[in-house]
Amino acid sequence: MSRFSYLSVIIMLASFFAIPASALKPREMPDTFLIPERAVIATGSPEQAGALVAILYDTHELHFADPSSPRFLFLDREGKVALGIGGYIKGTAQYDFDGAIDDGASFVTYDIPVPANPAQREQFYGNANHSTLFLQLVGRSSRFGYYQVYAQTEFTGGGESGYGLTLKQAYLKVGYVTAGLANSTFVDGSAGTPAVDDQGPSGEMSRKNVLVRYAPRFSDHISAGIGIEMPAVSVTTDASTEKINPRVPDIPVYVQYEWGGGNSHLRFSALWRNQTYRDLKTARNRFSTGWALQLSGIAHLTKIFAVYYQGAYGHGYGSYINDLSGNGMDLVYGRTEGEMKSPAMSNMELGFRYDASSKVYFSGSYSEVRTFKLGYLGPDTYKGSRYLGISGFYNLASDLTIGAEYLWGQRKNYNGARNHANRIMALLQYNF
């Protein structure tokens, strides 16, 4: 890595940690919080723990697929600690027609076969392995203020069709600092469109990293964040190149403006990556710089209609994109023997949510992913994808939801060949 790159990172980190404490303003939590009727208070007095329960029920940063609020609450008598236990049981059934994707319950447009496979035109499938369970402990100390401990599991440990228990998130948050396994700082979770499919739109940002994040708030409207994160690098090598272990962390940053009580926001994010590889021709270790810029957010235009948006462009950030994660698009071999490069790419998602009533709502999204100048990897190399989803949800009873969804996706290769897939999905979900 060049001296200029090191200097840029040091300046960026120093500018965040040099912010005076007087310039910060934590998100205010009410001392008295009306606990919903769904909550089950197992122990303790809710009157003494209003602010803690308000944190447990704060959903500003959650993705639609994240479990929202715990059903079971354990409170201490002094109002200093609250433990929430919750999750959901989620079952889906699906039918693929006029093109199928063999990815279990996930609709990954990258995996659409091109050209079309006559043996893979239709498919029926159902599972419940995206059900989840979480524990969230919130406390308050005189020295550190509020702190949180969060752990979430799901049952995808055996793969998309398996049911092995696996850890999805596990982190500690003290004040403005978060440490552990959590959504990347480059991911704007609440900007994701509601959907039945857990995979989500092809161009949606989605990545969980082991990280340390500092995310201060400066006012009721302005906040920021910077992370030092364990990189996940997926590469495509040839006979003259080799993958080696990463040497430096990924560093994402963002600045966010909120309005409407924090329900709407606009976020600008940037990502810097230093990706290393082995040049077998010269027997030397080299690096390629990856980077990305993103604009994202959610805007509640009326009380019943919201718009979701996110779009990014950069080089070598495929691990952060739904469609490209794990598909060798962070670092690819170049035209020159022994060379690797961070390929250019872009992604976008535009969606909406319309609340027809207190129990019925609809959502939809359009998404795209594109890669650039990779035709030399082969004519059947992935060039891009398009994704369209329309969903409807009905709350049958408190915490019990049914839903239906139509998905269409298309993959295109550099030789111009393309293929598509269609899916109808049904959902039954109970939150607890």
Short mmCIF file of C-alpha atoms in Angstrom, two decimals:
data_model
loop_
_atom_site.label_atom_id
_atom_site.label_comp_id
_atom_site.label_asym_id
_atom_site.label_seq_id
_atom_site.Cartn_x
_atom_site.Cartn_y
_atom_site.Cartn_z
CA MET A 1 0.00 0.00 0.00
CA SER A 2 1.34 3.45 -0.92
CA ARG A 3 2.30 6.11 1.62
CA PHE A 4 -0.53 8.30 0.30
CA SER A 5 -3.09 5.54 1.02
CA TYR A 6 -1.78 5.09 4.56
CA LEU A 7 -1.88 8.85 5.15
CA SER A 8 -5.46 9.12 3.83
CA VAL A 9 -6.67 6.39 6.20
CA ILE A 10 -4.87 7.93 9.21
CA ILE A 11 -6.39 11.37 8.51
CA MET A 12 -9.87 9.85 8.12
CA LEU A 13 -9.62 7.97 11.43
CA ALA A 14 -8.12 10.93 13.27
CA SER A 15 -10.88 13.28 12.11
CA PHE A 16 -13.55 11.02 13.65
CA PHE A 17 -11.87 10.33 16.97
CA ALA A 18 -10.86 13.97 17.43
CA ILE A 19 -14.49 15.10 17.65
CA PRO A 20 -15.07 16.80 21.03
CA ALA A 21 -17.65 15.20 23.29
CA SER A 22 -19.52 18.50 23.52
CA ALA A 23 -20.37 18.24 19.80
CA LEU A 24 -22.17 14.91 20.19
CA LYS A 25 -25.81 14.32 20.95
CA PRO A 26 -27.09 10.80 21.69
CA ARG A 27 -30.50 9.74 20.40
CA GLU A 28 -32.88 10.68 23.19
CA MET A 29 -34.91 7.88 24.74
CA PRO A 30 -38.02 8.64 26.79
CA ASP A 31 -37.88 7.92 30.52
CA THR A 32 -41.45 6.71 30.27
CA PHE A 33 -42.32 4.36 27.42
CA LEU A 34 -45.75 2.84 26.74
CA ILE A 35 -44.97 -0.87 26.55
CA PRO A 36 -47.08 -2.59 23.86
CA GLU A 37 -49.70 -5.09 24.97
CA ARG A 38 -47.82 -7.86 23.12
CA ALA A 39 -44.91 -7.68 25.59
CA VAL A 40 -44.75 -10.25 28.38
CA ILE A 41 -43.07 -8.86 31.52
CA ALA A 42 -41.57 -11.89 33.24
CA THR A 43 -39.87 -10.06 36.10
CA GLY A 44 -39.22 -6.53 37.30
CA SER A 45 -40.99 -3.19 37.18
CA PRO A 46 -41.50 -1.49 33.78
CA GLU A 47 -41.93 1.90 35.48
CA GLN A 48 -38.24 1.88 36.46
CA ALA A 49 -36.94 0.79 33.04
CA GLY A 50 -38.84 2.91 30.51
CA ALA A 51 -35.78 4.14 28.61
CA LEU A 52 -34.30 0.64 28.41
CA VAL A 53 -37.50 -0.82 26.99
CA ALA A 54 -37.62 2.06 24.48
CA ILE A 55 -34.18 0.97 23.21
CA LEU A 56 -35.39 -2.63 22.90
CA TYR A 57 -38.29 -1.39 20.76
CA ASP A 58 -36.26 1.06 18.64
CA THR A 59 -36.43 -0.07 14.98
CA HIS A 60 -34.80 2.90 13.18
CA GLU A 61 -31.78 0.95 11.89
CA LEU A 62 -33.40 -2.43 11.23
CA HIS A 63 -33.85 -4.14 7.88
CA PHE A 64 -37.33 -5.51 7.20
CA ALA A 65 -36.03 -9.10 7.56
CA ASP A 66 -34.49 -8.39 10.98
CA PRO A 67 -36.52 -9.44 14.03
CA SER A 68 -38.05 -6.25 15.35
CA SER A 69 -38.88 -6.22 19.06
CA PRO A 70 -38.66 -8.88 21.79
CA ARG A 71 -41.86 -10.40 23.15
CA PHE A 72 -40.48 -11.50 26.53
CA LEU A 73 -38.92 -8.93 28.88
CA PHE A 74 -36.93 -9.46 32.08
CA LEU A 75 -36.37 -6.25 34.06
CA ASP A 76 -34.42 -5.66 37.26
CA ARG A 77 -35.99 -3.80 40.16
CA GLU A 78 -33.73 -0.75 39.90
CA GLY A 79 -34.31 -0.16 36.18
CA LYS A 80 -30.65 -0.59 35.24
CA VAL A 81 -30.83 -3.78 33.13
CA ALA A 82 -33.43 -5.19 30.72
CA LEU A 83 -33.23 -8.49 28.84
CA GLY A 84 -35.41 -9.16 25.80
CA ILE A 85 -35.97 -12.53 24.13
CA GLY A 86 -37.64 -12.68 20.74
CA GLY A 87 -37.51 -13.81 17.14
CA TYR A 88 -39.89 -15.30 14.62
CA ILE A 89 -40.95 -18.56 13.05
CA LYS A 90 -40.98 -18.09 9.27
CA GLY A 91 -42.13 -20.62 6.73
CA THR A 92 -42.17 -20.07 2.96
CA ALA A 93 -43.41 -22.04 -0.01
CA GLN A 94 -42.50 -21.23 -3.61
CA TYR A 95 -43.08 -22.27 -7.16
CA ASP A 96 -40.65 -21.41 -9.96
CA PHE A 97 -41.90 -21.40 -13.53
CA ASP A 98 -40.53 -20.47 -16.96
CA GLY A 99 -37.05 -20.73 -15.45
CA ALA A 100 -35.98 -21.90 -11.99
CA ILE A 101 -33.13 -21.07 -9.58
CA ASP A 102 -31.72 -23.95 -7.54
CA ASP A 103 -30.83 -21.91 -4.44
CA GLY A 104 -33.33 -23.13 -1.86
CA ALA A 105 -35.54 -20.31 -0.64
CA SER A 106 -33.23 -17.56 -1.98
CA PHE A 107 -33.77 -15.89 -5.36
CA VAL A 108 -30.22 -15.17 -6.59
CA THR A 109 -30.28 -13.85 -10.17
CA TYR A 110 -26.53 -14.54 -10.55
CA ASP A 111 -27.38 -18.28 -10.45
CA ILE A 112 -29.95 -18.22 -13.25
CA PRO A 113 -28.59 -20.76 -15.81
CA VAL A 114 -27.47 -19.20 -19.11
CA PRO A 115 -28.39 -20.57 -21.58
CA ALA A 116 -31.68 -21.93 -20.27
CA ASN A 117 -31.54 -25.46 -18.86
CA PRO A 118 -34.56 -27.51 -20.06
CA ALA A 119 -34.24 -29.70 -16.95
CA GLN A 120 -34.52 -26.64 -14.70
CA ARG A 121 -37.66 -24.89 -15.89
CA GLU A 122 -39.94 -25.50 -12.90
CA GLN A 123 -39.54 -26.16 -9.19
CA PHE A 124 -41.62 -26.41 -6.01
CA TYR A 125 -39.87 -25.82 -2.72
CA GLY A 126 -40.61 -24.89 0.88
CA ASN A 127 -38.65 -24.48 4.09
CA ALA A 128 -38.45 -22.71 7.44
CA ASN A 129 -34.71 -22.35 8.03
CA HIS A 130 -34.77 -18.53 8.03
CA SER A 131 -36.60 -18.62 11.37
CA THR A 132 -34.60 -16.76 13.99
CA LEU A 133 -34.07 -16.34 17.71
CA PHE A 134 -32.33 -13.43 19.45
CA LEU A 135 -31.32 -12.18 22.88
CA GLN A 136 -30.87 -8.47 23.56
CA LEU A 137 -29.62 -7.10 26.87
CA VAL A 138 -29.74 -3.35 27.49
CA GLY A 139 -28.22 -1.67 30.52
CA ARG A 140 -27.31 1.70 31.91
CA SER A 141 -24.19 2.56 33.92
CA SER A 142 -23.06 5.83 35.46
CA ARG A 143 -19.69 5.60 33.69
CA PHE A 144 -20.58 4.49 30.13
CA GLY A 145 -24.25 5.40 29.79
CA TYR A 146 -26.34 2.94 27.80
CA TYR A 147 -24.88 -0.37 26.58
CA GLN A 148 -26.26 -3.33 24.63
CA VAL A 149 -25.38 -6.99 24.13
CA TYR A 150 -27.04 -8.65 21.12
CA ALA A 151 -26.92 -12.23 19.78
CA GLN A 152 -29.00 -13.64 16.90
CA THR A 153 -29.16 -17.12 15.41
CA GLU A 154 -30.91 -18.76 12.49
CA PHE A 155 -31.05 -22.27 11.03
CA THR A 156 -29.18 -21.99 7.73
CA GLY A 157 -26.01 -23.63 9.07
CA GLY A 158 -26.51 -26.62 6.78
CA GLY A 159 -26.77 -24.43 3.68
CA GLU A 160 -29.85 -23.01 1.98
CA SER A 161 -31.63 -26.38 2.26
CA GLY A 162 -30.27 -27.34 5.69
CA TYR A 163 -31.40 -26.67 9.25
CA GLY A 164 -28.17 -26.31 11.22
CA LEU A 165 -28.07 -23.63 13.90
CA THR A 166 -25.72 -20.78 12.98
CA LEU A 167 -24.71 -17.44 14.46
CA LYS A 168 -25.96 -14.48 12.44
CA GLN A 169 -25.04 -11.52 14.67
CA ALA A 170 -23.21 -11.11 17.98
CA TYR A 171 -22.03 -7.70 19.17
CA LEU A 172 -21.53 -5.38 22.11
CA LYS A 173 -22.48 -1.72 21.88
CA VAL A 174 -21.29 0.83 24.42
CA GLY A 175 -22.25 4.42 23.75
CA TYR A 176 -21.26 5.18 20.16
CA VAL A 177 -18.95 2.15 19.79
CA THR A 178 -20.04 -1.25 18.42
CA ALA A 179 -17.77 -4.32 18.38
CA GLY A 180 -18.49 -7.83 17.12
CA LEU A 181 -20.31 -9.48 14.22
CA ALA A 182 -22.88 -7.03 12.82
CA ASN A 183 -24.14 -5.35 9.65
CA SER A 184 -21.27 -3.60 7.89
CA THR A 185 -21.00 0.15 8.32
CA PHE A 186 -21.33 0.36 4.52
CA VAL A 187 -24.78 -1.32 4.68
CA ASP A 188 -27.84 0.89 5.17
CA GLY A 189 -30.17 -1.77 6.55
CA SER A 190 -33.36 0.28 6.86
CA ALA A 191 -33.09 1.29 3.16
CA GLY A 192 -33.98 -2.26 2.08
CA THR A 193 -37.44 -2.81 0.58
CA PRO A 194 -39.83 -5.16 2.47
CA ALA A 195 -39.97 -8.57 0.78
CA VAL A 196 -40.92 -12.19 1.43
CA ASP A 197 -37.64 -13.47 -0.02
CA ASP A 198 -34.82 -13.24 2.55
CA GLN A 199 -32.20 -12.78 -0.18
CA GLY A 200 -33.72 -9.50 -1.29
CA PRO A 201 -33.16 -7.55 -4.53
CA SER A 202 -30.07 -8.36 -6.60
CA GLY A 203 -28.58 -4.88 -6.17
CA GLU A 204 -29.19 -4.48 -2.45
CA MET A 205 -26.20 -3.99 -0.14
CA SER A 206 -26.00 -6.80 2.40
CA ARG A 207 -22.95 -7.79 4.43
CA LYS A 208 -22.18 -8.80 8.02
CA ASN A 209 -18.58 -8.36 9.16
CA VAL A 210 -16.58 -8.69 12.35
CA LEU A 211 -15.96 -5.02 13.10
CA VAL A 212 -15.35 -2.13 15.42
CA ARG A 213 -17.55 0.87 14.59
CA TYR A 214 -17.71 4.40 15.95
CA ALA A 215 -21.05 6.06 15.05
CA PRO A 216 -21.59 9.43 16.76
CA ARG A 217 -24.68 11.64 16.54
CA PHE A 218 -24.19 15.40 16.24
CA SER A 219 -27.82 16.55 16.42
CA ASP A 220 -31.38 15.29 15.95
CA HIS A 221 -30.72 15.32 12.20
CA ILE A 222 -27.04 14.54 11.58
CA SER A 223 -25.04 11.40 12.40
CA ALA A 224 -21.98 9.64 11.02
CA GLY A 225 -20.03 6.41 11.31
CA ILE A 226 -16.67 4.82 10.57
CA GLY A 227 -15.73 1.16 10.80
CA ILE A 228 -12.66 -1.05 10.89
CA GLU A 229 -13.90 -4.34 9.49
CA MET A 230 -12.65 -7.85 8.72
CA PRO A 231 -12.58 -8.12 4.91
CA ALA A 232 -14.17 -10.93 2.94
CA VAL A 233 -12.49 -11.17 -0.46
CA SER A 234 -13.84 -13.44 -3.20
CA VAL A 235 -11.42 -13.78 -6.13
CA THR A 236 -11.15 -15.19 -9.66
CA THR A 237 -7.58 -16.33 -10.35
CA ASP A 238 -5.69 -17.83 -13.28
CA ALA A 239 -2.48 -19.89 -13.51
CA SER A 240 -0.28 -16.86 -12.81
CA THR A 241 -2.15 -15.45 -9.76
CA GLU A 242 -3.05 -16.69 -6.31
CA LYS A 243 -5.23 -15.52 -3.43
CA ILE A 244 -3.46 -14.68 -0.16
CA ASN A 245 -4.74 -13.61 3.25
CA PRO A 246 -5.86 -9.97 3.68
CA ARG A 247 -3.41 -7.66 5.42
CA VAL A 248 -5.50 -4.60 6.25
CA PRO A 249 -9.17 -4.10 7.18
CA ASP A 250 -11.96 -2.66 5.09
CA ILE A 251 -12.75 0.92 6.13
CA PRO A 252 -16.30 2.19 5.45
CA VAL A 253 -17.58 5.64 6.47
CA TYR A 254 -20.94 7.43 6.20
CA VAL A 255 -22.69 10.70 6.92
CA GLN A 256 -26.48 10.69 7.40
CA TYR A 257 -29.20 13.32 7.53
CA GLU A 258 -32.52 12.39 9.22
CA TRP A 259 -35.93 13.98 9.34
CA GLY A 260 -39.45 13.03 10.39
CA GLY A 261 -38.35 11.90 13.83
CA GLY A 262 -35.68 9.66 12.34
CA ASN A 263 -38.14 7.72 10.18
CA SER A 264 -36.68 9.20 6.96
CA HIS A 265 -33.03 9.68 6.09
CA LEU A 266 -30.47 10.27 3.36
CA ARG A 267 -27.05 8.62 3.73
CA PHE A 268 -23.81 9.08 1.80
CA SER A 269 -21.30 6.24 2.28
CA ALA A 270 -17.79 5.45 1.11
CA LEU A 271 -15.75 2.24 1.27
CA TRP A 272 -11.99 1.72 1.01
CA ARG A 273 -10.43 -1.75 0.54
CA ASN A 274 -6.83 -2.93 0.12
CA GLN A 275 -6.98 -6.36 -1.56
CA THR A 276 -3.82 -8.46 -1.72
CA TYR A 277 -2.78 -11.25 -4.08
CA ARG A 278 0.27 -13.24 -5.15
CA ASP A 279 1.88 -12.55 -8.53
CA LEU A 280 3.26 -16.00 -9.37
CA LYS A 281 5.13 -14.74 -12.42
CA THR A 282 7.40 -12.45 -10.39
CA ALA A 283 6.97 -14.30 -7.05
CA ARG A 284 5.80 -11.10 -5.35
CA ASN A 285 2.84 -10.13 -3.18
CA ARG A 286 0.85 -7.23 -4.63
CA PHE A 287 -2.32 -5.28 -3.88
CA SER A 288 -5.23 -3.71 -5.71
CA THR A 289 -7.26 -0.87 -4.22
CA GLY A 290 -11.02 -1.31 -4.09
CA TRP A 291 -13.46 1.48 -3.33
CA ALA A 292 -17.14 2.40 -3.60
CA LEU A 293 -19.46 5.39 -3.15
CA GLN A 294 -23.10 4.93 -2.19
CA LEU A 295 -26.25 7.03 -1.79
CA SER A 296 -29.10 5.42 0.15
CA GLY A 297 -32.07 6.06 2.38
CA ILE A 298 -35.80 5.97 2.98
CA ALA A 299 -38.33 8.79 2.54
CA HIS A 300 -41.83 8.70 4.04
CA LEU A 301 -43.67 10.87 1.51
CA THR A 302 -46.98 10.45 3.36
CA LYS A 303 -48.13 8.55 6.43
CA ILE A 304 -48.99 5.55 4.24
CA PHE A 305 -46.39 5.69 1.45
CA ALA A 306 -42.59 5.35 1.69
CA VAL A 307 -39.82 5.15 -0.90
CA TYR A 308 -36.60 3.13 -0.45
CA TYR A 309 -33.48 3.82 -2.48
CA GLN A 310 -29.83 2.84 -2.72
CA GLY A 311 -27.24 3.02 -5.48
CA ALA A 312 -23.48 2.64 -5.65
CA TYR A 313 -20.52 2.59 -8.03
CA GLY A 314 -16.94 1.53 -7.46
CA HIS A 315 -14.27 -1.13 -7.92
CA GLY A 316 -13.94 -4.48 -6.18
CA TYR A 317 -16.79 -4.36 -3.65
CA GLY A 318 -18.72 -7.41 -4.90
CA SER A 319 -18.85 -9.05 -1.45
CA TYR A 320 -21.19 -6.25 -0.33
CA ILE A 321 -23.75 -6.79 -3.12
CA ASN A 322 -26.46 -9.45 -2.82
CA ASP A 323 -25.97 -10.82 -6.32
CA LEU A 324 -22.15 -10.87 -6.36
CA SER A 325 -21.23 -11.97 -2.83
CA GLY A 326 -19.05 -15.07 -2.95
CA ASN A 327 -18.87 -15.11 -6.76
CA GLY A 328 -15.28 -14.01 -7.30
CA MET A 329 -15.98 -10.39 -8.19
CA ASP A 330 -13.86 -8.56 -5.58
CA LEU A 331 -10.59 -9.29 -7.36
CA VAL A 332 -10.13 -10.84 -10.84
CA TYR A 333 -7.07 -11.66 -12.94
CA GLY A 334 -6.10 -9.02 -15.48
CA ARG A 335 -5.05 -9.07 -19.11
CA THR A 336 -1.37 -8.97 -18.14
CA GLU A 337 0.15 -12.19 -16.79
CA GLY A 338 0.52 -12.10 -13.00
CA GLU A 339 -1.78 -9.07 -12.61
CA MET A 340 -5.09 -8.84 -10.73
CA LYS A 341 -7.49 -5.91 -10.54
CA SER A 342 -10.55 -4.71 -8.63
CA PRO A 343 -13.26 -4.72 -11.33
CA ALA A 344 -15.64 -1.83 -11.92
CA MET A 345 -19.29 -2.42 -10.99
CA SER A 346 -22.49 -0.68 -10.00
CA ASN A 347 -25.73 -1.60 -8.21
CA MET A 348 -29.06 0.04 -7.46
CA GLU A 349 -32.43 -0.60 -5.82
CA LEU A 350 -35.61 1.47 -5.87
CA GLY A 351 -38.63 0.33 -3.88
CA PHE A 352 -41.80 1.41 -2.12
CA ARG A 353 -44.22 0.48 0.65
CA TYR A 354 -47.91 1.37 0.65
CA ASP A 355 -50.04 0.82 3.77
CA ALA A 356 -53.56 0.16 2.50
CA SER A 357 -54.86 -0.20 6.07
CA SER A 358 -53.59 -0.95 9.56
CA LYS A 359 -53.40 -4.64 8.63
CA VAL A 360 -52.63 -4.70 4.90
CA TYR A 361 -49.60 -3.30 3.08
CA PHE A 362 -47.90 -3.74 -0.28
CA SER A 363 -44.32 -3.30 -1.45
CA GLY A 364 -42.34 -3.49 -4.66
CA SER A 365 -38.81 -3.01 -5.92
CA TYR A 366 -36.71 -2.83 -9.06
CA SER A 367 -33.00 -3.57 -8.90
CA GLU A 368 -29.97 -3.87 -11.18
CA VAL A 369 -26.34 -4.96 -10.98
CA ARG A 370 -23.72 -4.29 -13.66
CA THR A 371 -20.06 -5.21 -14.15
CA PHE A 372 -17.80 -3.46 -16.67
CA LYS A 373 -15.03 -4.56 -19.07
CA LEU A 374 -14.79 -8.20 -17.94
CA GLY A 375 -15.47 -9.86 -21.30
CA TYR A 376 -11.88 -11.09 -21.46
CA LEU A 377 -12.67 -13.53 -18.60
CA GLY A 378 -14.81 -15.49 -21.07
CA PRO A 379 -17.99 -15.03 -23.11
CA ASP A 380 -20.16 -16.64 -20.42
CA THR A 381 -18.95 -14.23 -17.70
CA TYR A 382 -21.71 -12.47 -15.74
CA LYS A 383 -22.31 -8.97 -17.11
CA GLY A 384 -25.32 -7.96 -15.06
CA SER A 385 -28.79 -8.70 -13.78
CA ARG A 386 -32.22 -7.19 -13.38
CA TYR A 387 -34.73 -7.95 -10.62
CA LEU A 388 -38.38 -7.10 -10.06
CA GLY A 389 -40.46 -7.96 -6.99
CA ILE A 390 -44.07 -7.26 -5.95
CA SER A 391 -45.28 -8.24 -2.46
CA GLY A 392 -48.39 -8.09 -0.30
CA PHE A 393 -48.73 -8.66 3.45
CA TYR A 394 -51.71 -9.14 5.77
CA ASN A 395 -51.53 -9.14 9.57
CA LEU A 396 -54.01 -11.85 10.48
CA ALA A 397 -53.60 -11.18 14.20
CA SER A 398 -51.12 -9.60 16.55
CA ASP A 399 -47.64 -10.85 15.46
CA LEU A 400 -49.09 -13.27 12.87
CA THR A 401 -48.50 -12.32 9.21
CA ILE A 402 -49.18 -13.95 5.87
CA GLY A 403 -47.72 -12.73 2.60
CA ALA A 404 -47.42 -13.40 -1.10
CA GLU A 405 -44.80 -12.32 -3.63
CA TYR A 406 -43.99 -12.45 -7.33
CA LEU A 407 -40.34 -12.29 -8.40
CA TRP A 408 -38.78 -11.95 -11.84
CA GLY A 409 -35.07 -11.98 -12.51
CA GLN A 410 -32.78 -11.93 -15.51
CA ARG A 411 -29.06 -12.65 -15.93
CA LYS A 412 -27.04 -11.41 -18.91
CA ASN A 413 -23.55 -12.55 -19.96
CA TYR A 414 -20.86 -10.71 -21.94
CA ASN A 415 -21.63 -12.70 -25.09
CA GLY A 416 -25.15 -11.24 -25.08
CA ALA A 417 -26.81 -14.46 -23.94
CA ARG A 418 -29.43 -14.07 -21.22
CA ASN A 419 -32.06 -16.04 -19.35
CA HIS A 420 -34.77 -15.31 -16.83
CA ALA A 421 -36.65 -16.95 -13.96
CA ASN A 422 -40.06 -16.42 -12.35
CA ARG A 423 -41.16 -17.24 -8.82
CA ILE A 424 -44.34 -17.06 -6.73
CA MET A 425 -43.80 -17.21 -2.96
CA ALA A 426 -46.09 -17.53 0.07
CA LEU A 427 -45.23 -16.60 3.65
CA LEU A 428 -46.46 -17.51 7.11
CA GLN A 429 -44.62 -15.75 9.95
CA TYR A 430 -45.19 -15.49 13.70
CA ASN A 431 -43.15 -12.97 15.70
CA PHE A 432 -42.43 -13.48 19.38
#
